[in-house]
Tab-separated table of C-alpha atoms and ligand atoms in Angstrom:
chain	number	residue	atom	x	y	z
A	1	MET	CA	59.656	55.359	-66.667
A	2	THR	CA	59.408	57.498	-63.835
A	3	ALA	CA	60.632	55.971	-60.934
A	4	LYS	CA	58.250	56.144	-57.492
A	5	ILE	CA	58.845	57.602	-54.270
A	6	LEU	CA	56.197	56.851	-51.121
A	7	LEU	CA	56.937	59.189	-48.309
A	8	VAL	CA	55.790	57.925	-44.563
A	9	GLU	CA	56.037	61.321	-43.187
A	10	ASP	CA	53.167	62.753	-40.023
A	11	GLU	CA	54.148	65.925	-39.774
A	12	LEU	CA	52.232	67.676	-42.841
A	13	ALA	CA	54.662	70.389	-43.698
A	14	ILE	CA	58.247	68.048	-43.924
A	15	GLN	CA	55.399	66.170	-46.331
A	16	GLU	CA	55.153	68.411	-48.446
A	17	LEU	CA	58.909	69.657	-48.728
A	18	LEU	CA	59.559	66.287	-49.274
A	19	GLU	CA	56.694	65.859	-51.883
A	20	PHE	CA	57.377	68.934	-53.260
A	21	ASN	CA	61.651	68.778	-53.794
A	22	ILE	CA	60.794	65.008	-55.626
A	23	ARG	CA	58.559	66.299	-57.618
A	24	GLN	CA	61.190	68.662	-58.554
A	25	ALA	CA	63.361	66.482	-58.938
A	26	GLY	CA	61.123	64.031	-61.276
A	27	PHE	CA	59.962	61.698	-59.194
A	28	GLN	CA	56.250	60.215	-59.036
A	29	VAL	CA	55.483	60.794	-54.842
A	30	MET	CA	52.921	58.251	-53.330
A	31	ARG	CA	52.076	60.092	-49.655
A	32	ALA	CA	51.099	58.528	-46.637
A	33	GLU	CA	50.993	59.007	-42.606
A	34	ASP	CA	51.486	56.531	-41.272
A	35	ALA	CA	52.035	52.667	-40.997
A	36	GLU	CA	48.280	51.472	-42.146
A	37	THR	CA	48.419	54.509	-44.882
A	38	ALA	CA	51.682	53.327	-46.305
A	39	TRP	CA	50.386	49.062	-46.189
A	40	GLN	CA	47.351	50.580	-48.064
A	41	GLN	CA	49.014	52.444	-50.374
A	42	ILE	CA	52.035	49.483	-50.855
A	43	ARG	CA	48.418	47.625	-51.741
A	44	THR	CA	47.404	49.709	-54.725
A	45	GLN	CA	50.387	49.742	-55.980
A	46	LEU	CA	54.479	48.871	-55.130
A	47	PRO	CA	56.787	52.016	-55.026
A	48	ASP	CA	60.732	52.388	-56.247
A	49	MET	CA	61.447	53.165	-52.592
A	50	ILE	CA	59.949	53.911	-49.323
A	51	LEU	CA	61.382	57.749	-47.490
A	52	LEU	CA	60.600	56.097	-44.217
A	53	ASP	CA	59.982	58.768	-41.282
A	54	TRP	CA	61.593	57.050	-37.923
A	55	MET	CA	58.668	58.351	-35.488
A	56	LEU	CA	54.892	58.357	-36.682
A	57	PRO	CA	52.257	57.221	-34.387
A	58	ASN	CA	51.235	54.525	-33.405
A	59	THR	CA	53.623	52.228	-35.690
A	60	SER	CA	57.426	53.209	-35.539
A	61	GLY	CA	59.061	53.774	-38.450
A	62	ILE	CA	61.990	51.153	-37.170
A	63	VAL	CA	59.093	48.553	-36.936
A	64	LEU	CA	57.686	49.387	-40.066
A	65	ALA	CA	60.834	48.539	-42.000
A	66	LYS	CA	60.726	45.610	-40.389
A	67	GLN	CA	57.785	44.856	-41.513
A	68	LEU	CA	58.127	45.908	-44.771
A	69	ARG	CA	60.847	43.945	-45.259
A	70	ALA	CA	59.543	40.686	-44.176
A	71	ASP	CA	57.224	41.015	-46.466
A	72	ALA	CA	57.828	38.543	-49.591
A	73	ARG	CA	55.901	41.880	-51.853
A	74	THR	CA	57.876	44.226	-50.437
A	75	LYS	CA	61.540	42.615	-49.432
A	76	ASP	CA	63.012	43.921	-51.464
A	77	ILE	CA	62.133	48.356	-52.023
A	78	PRO	CA	64.974	50.324	-50.976
A	79	ILE	CA	64.297	52.236	-47.816
A	80	ILE	CA	65.340	55.426	-46.259
A	81	MET	CA	65.659	56.735	-43.242
A	82	LEU	CA	64.306	60.162	-41.968
A	83	THR	CA	65.141	60.913	-38.408
A	84	ALA	CA	65.657	63.733	-36.547
A	85	ARG	CA	68.209	61.360	-33.663
A	86	GLY	CA	71.155	61.791	-35.323
A	87	ASP	CA	73.780	59.485	-33.187
A	88	GLU	CA	75.671	55.808	-33.973
A	89	ARG	CA	73.368	53.906	-32.001
A	90	ASP	CA	70.468	54.982	-33.966
A	91	LYS	CA	71.953	54.708	-37.222
A	92	VAL	CA	72.204	50.888	-36.800
A	93	MET	CA	69.224	50.497	-35.555
A	94	GLY	CA	67.835	51.916	-38.777
A	95	LEU	CA	70.242	50.097	-40.923
A	96	GLU	CA	69.517	46.502	-38.995
A	97	ALA	CA	65.776	47.409	-39.291
A	98	GLY	CA	66.550	46.699	-43.345
A	99	ALA	CA	67.135	50.724	-44.175
A	100	ASP	CA	69.540	50.952	-47.013
A	101	ASP	CA	70.514	54.731	-46.190
A	102	TYR	CA	69.526	56.923	-42.921
A	103	ILE	CA	69.534	60.573	-43.177
A	104	THR	CA	69.440	63.260	-40.496
A	105	LYS	CA	66.920	65.850	-40.480
A	106	PRO	CA	67.296	68.409	-41.102
A	107	PHE	CA	69.060	68.446	-44.582
A	108	SER	CA	69.811	70.024	-47.672
A	109	PRO	CA	67.276	69.190	-50.289
A	110	ARG	CA	70.351	68.487	-52.304
A	111	GLU	CA	71.647	66.311	-49.171
A	112	LEU	CA	68.503	63.990	-50.029
A	113	MET	CA	68.312	63.562	-53.979
A	114	ALA	CA	71.815	62.263	-53.291
A	115	ARG	CA	70.760	59.728	-51.278
A	116	ILE	CA	68.121	58.995	-53.407
A	117	ARG	CA	69.345	58.537	-56.623
A	118	ALA	CA	72.192	56.471	-54.960
A	119	VAL	CA	69.970	54.287	-53.365
A	120	LEU	CA	67.601	53.212	-57.191
A	121	ARG	CA	70.918	52.744	-59.011
A	122	ARG	CA	72.099	49.996	-56.986
A	123	HIS	CA	68.147	48.528	-57.636
A	124	ILE	CA	67.090	49.475	-60.499
A	125	PRO	CA	66.439	45.502	-61.885
A	126	GLN	CA	68.462	44.829	-64.277
A	127	MET	CA	68.696	42.209	-67.309
A	128	PRO	CA	71.489	40.832	-67.426
A	129	ASP	CA	73.726	40.229	-70.787
A	130	GLU	CA	74.176	36.432	-70.039
A	131	THR	CA	72.080	33.229	-71.560
A	132	ILE	CA	70.947	30.851	-69.019
A	133	LYS	CA	70.770	27.837	-69.973
A	134	VAL	CA	67.917	25.277	-67.882
A	135	ALA	CA	67.282	21.358	-69.210
A	136	GLY	CA	67.669	22.134	-72.766
A	137	LEU	CA	66.045	25.145	-72.674
A	138	MET	CA	67.752	27.759	-74.141
A	139	LEU	CA	66.885	31.854	-73.040
A	140	SER	CA	69.970	34.304	-74.827
A	141	PRO	CA	68.555	38.106	-73.175
A	142	THR	CA	71.285	39.877	-76.207
A	143	ALA	CA	70.394	37.768	-78.891
A	144	HIS	CA	66.359	38.273	-77.406
A	145	ARG	CA	66.457	34.688	-79.034
A	146	VAL	CA	64.773	31.263	-76.961
A	147	VAL	CA	65.929	27.729	-78.334
A	148	ALA	CA	63.894	24.357	-76.379
A	149	GLY	CA	65.545	21.410	-77.293
A	150	ASP	CA	66.746	22.439	-81.347
A	151	VAL	CA	63.560	24.272	-81.911
A	152	SER	CA	63.358	27.756	-82.299
A	153	ILE	CA	60.445	29.735	-80.211
A	154	GLU	CA	59.358	32.851	-81.016
A	155	LEU	CA	58.263	35.223	-78.730
A	156	GLY	CA	56.452	38.306	-77.939
A	157	PRO	CA	58.687	40.686	-75.257
A	158	THR	CA	55.928	39.615	-72.431
A	159	GLU	CA	56.444	35.834	-72.537
A	160	PHE	CA	60.373	36.204	-73.192
A	161	ARG	CA	60.697	38.693	-70.249
A	162	LEU	CA	58.334	36.158	-67.956
A	163	LEU	CA	60.399	33.458	-69.530
A	164	HIS	CA	63.689	34.767	-68.319
A	165	PHE	CA	62.572	35.271	-64.769
A	166	PHE	CA	60.726	32.107	-64.910
A	167	MET	CA	64.880	30.045	-65.853
A	168	THR	CA	66.520	32.924	-63.515
A	169	HIS	CA	64.014	31.837	-60.563
A	170	PRO	CA	63.054	27.689	-60.883
A	171	GLU	CA	61.246	25.532	-58.673
A	172	ARG	CA	59.478	28.008	-56.952
A	173	VAL	CA	55.739	29.371	-57.122
A	174	TYR	CA	55.450	32.697	-58.219
A	175	SER	CA	51.930	34.390	-57.461
A	176	ARG	CA	50.009	36.680	-59.851
A	177	THR	CA	51.132	39.809	-58.334
A	178	GLN	CA	54.553	38.681	-57.955
A	179	LEU	CA	54.753	37.323	-61.294
A	180	LEU	CA	53.375	41.672	-62.231
A	181	ASP	CA	56.013	42.812	-60.184
A	182	GLN	CA	58.469	41.310	-61.247
A	183	VAL	CA	58.301	41.162	-65.015
A	184	TRP	CA	56.155	44.147	-65.262
A	185	GLY	CA	57.435	45.657	-63.221
A	186	THR	CA	55.727	47.937	-60.657
A	187	GLN	CA	54.883	51.018	-62.575
A	188	VAL	CA	52.744	49.491	-64.380
A	189	PHE	CA	49.386	48.928	-63.563
A	190	VAL	CA	47.685	46.107	-65.106
A	191	GLU	CA	44.831	42.614	-63.919
A	192	GLU	CA	46.198	39.863	-62.578
A	193	ARG	CA	44.378	37.966	-65.232
A	194	THR	CA	46.608	39.788	-68.213
A	195	VAL	CA	49.404	36.801	-66.771
A	196	ASP	CA	47.477	33.604	-66.851
A	197	VAL	CA	47.300	35.626	-70.573
A	198	HIS	CA	51.061	35.594	-71.071
A	199	ILE	CA	50.981	32.083	-69.326
A	200	ARG	CA	48.702	30.438	-71.318
A	201	ARG	CA	50.698	32.411	-74.819
A	202	LEU	CA	54.348	30.916	-73.454
A	203	ARG	CA	52.593	27.753	-73.111
A	204	ALA	CA	51.464	27.438	-76.702
A	205	ALA	CA	54.109	28.951	-77.412
A	206	LEU	CA	56.905	26.274	-75.714
A	207	GLU	CA	54.196	23.907	-76.998
A	208	PRO	CA	55.757	22.084	-80.541
A	209	ALA	CA	59.038	21.720	-79.052
A	210	GLU	CA	57.202	19.869	-75.662
A	211	PHE	CA	58.867	22.377	-73.294
A	212	ASP	CA	55.186	23.620	-71.977
A	213	GLY	CA	55.356	21.259	-68.914
A	214	MET	CA	57.657	23.505	-67.645
A	215	ILE	CA	55.086	26.473	-66.595
A	216	GLN	CA	53.108	24.381	-64.055
A	217	THR	CA	49.872	25.576	-62.661
A	218	VAL	CA	50.007	25.411	-59.003
A	219	ARG	CA	46.368	26.054	-58.077
A	220	GLY	CA	45.231	28.471	-55.705
A	221	SER	CA	49.112	29.985	-55.664
A	222	GLY	CA	49.666	31.030	-58.840
A	223	TYR	CA	52.667	29.310	-61.633
A	224	ARG	CA	56.308	27.298	-61.707
A	225	PHE	CA	58.592	26.907	-63.685
A	226	SER	CA	59.652	23.464	-62.973
A	227	THR	CA	61.679	20.862	-64.653
A	228	GLN	CA	60.141	18.588	-62.919
B	1	CA	CA1	57.448	62.366	-37.523
């Protein structure tokens, strides 16, 4: 999977230079020239990282970074702030607003790519190896096995990931969009109805062991994994 980077930069020349370098390095690029366009882009597809210019028209990069951190859907997307302002106070302010790293213009493409790779490496979600047990339900990522009570459960890869996500995030409601982002990943573009299909399959697989009640529908909101 190729990581997708959203560039938020109002100066066209810099935007093009950045895009060129990022594409050369093998990443995909989404572009926005202000906060409003950035949100439009994010609504369509979640980027894996945001390269955010400090000085933007209307809403500044700092304000946008804070908004991104305050939104459940975007709070975990890594942000690198770009700025012409090099002093320490600004740097602290950028990091406090939620940026993961900070680059001062002018920067070399090599330095930029090194920073991007370092930040992405820290953020790539990995399925941990530990076996998870919740109220009689056991899931082992390494063995790709699920046991409900004494019954071995056969799951497809998507249902397996979905159950893994639910078991590691119990008692919380997730919208279809959030489940798509978390389980399918931000690279894949599928309809929200797809979530319902896989939820149905997951329940059907858990039903013989009578564990299907753990996958609960929360009307108007989404789904929840619960032992209650
Ligand atoms: Ca600017």
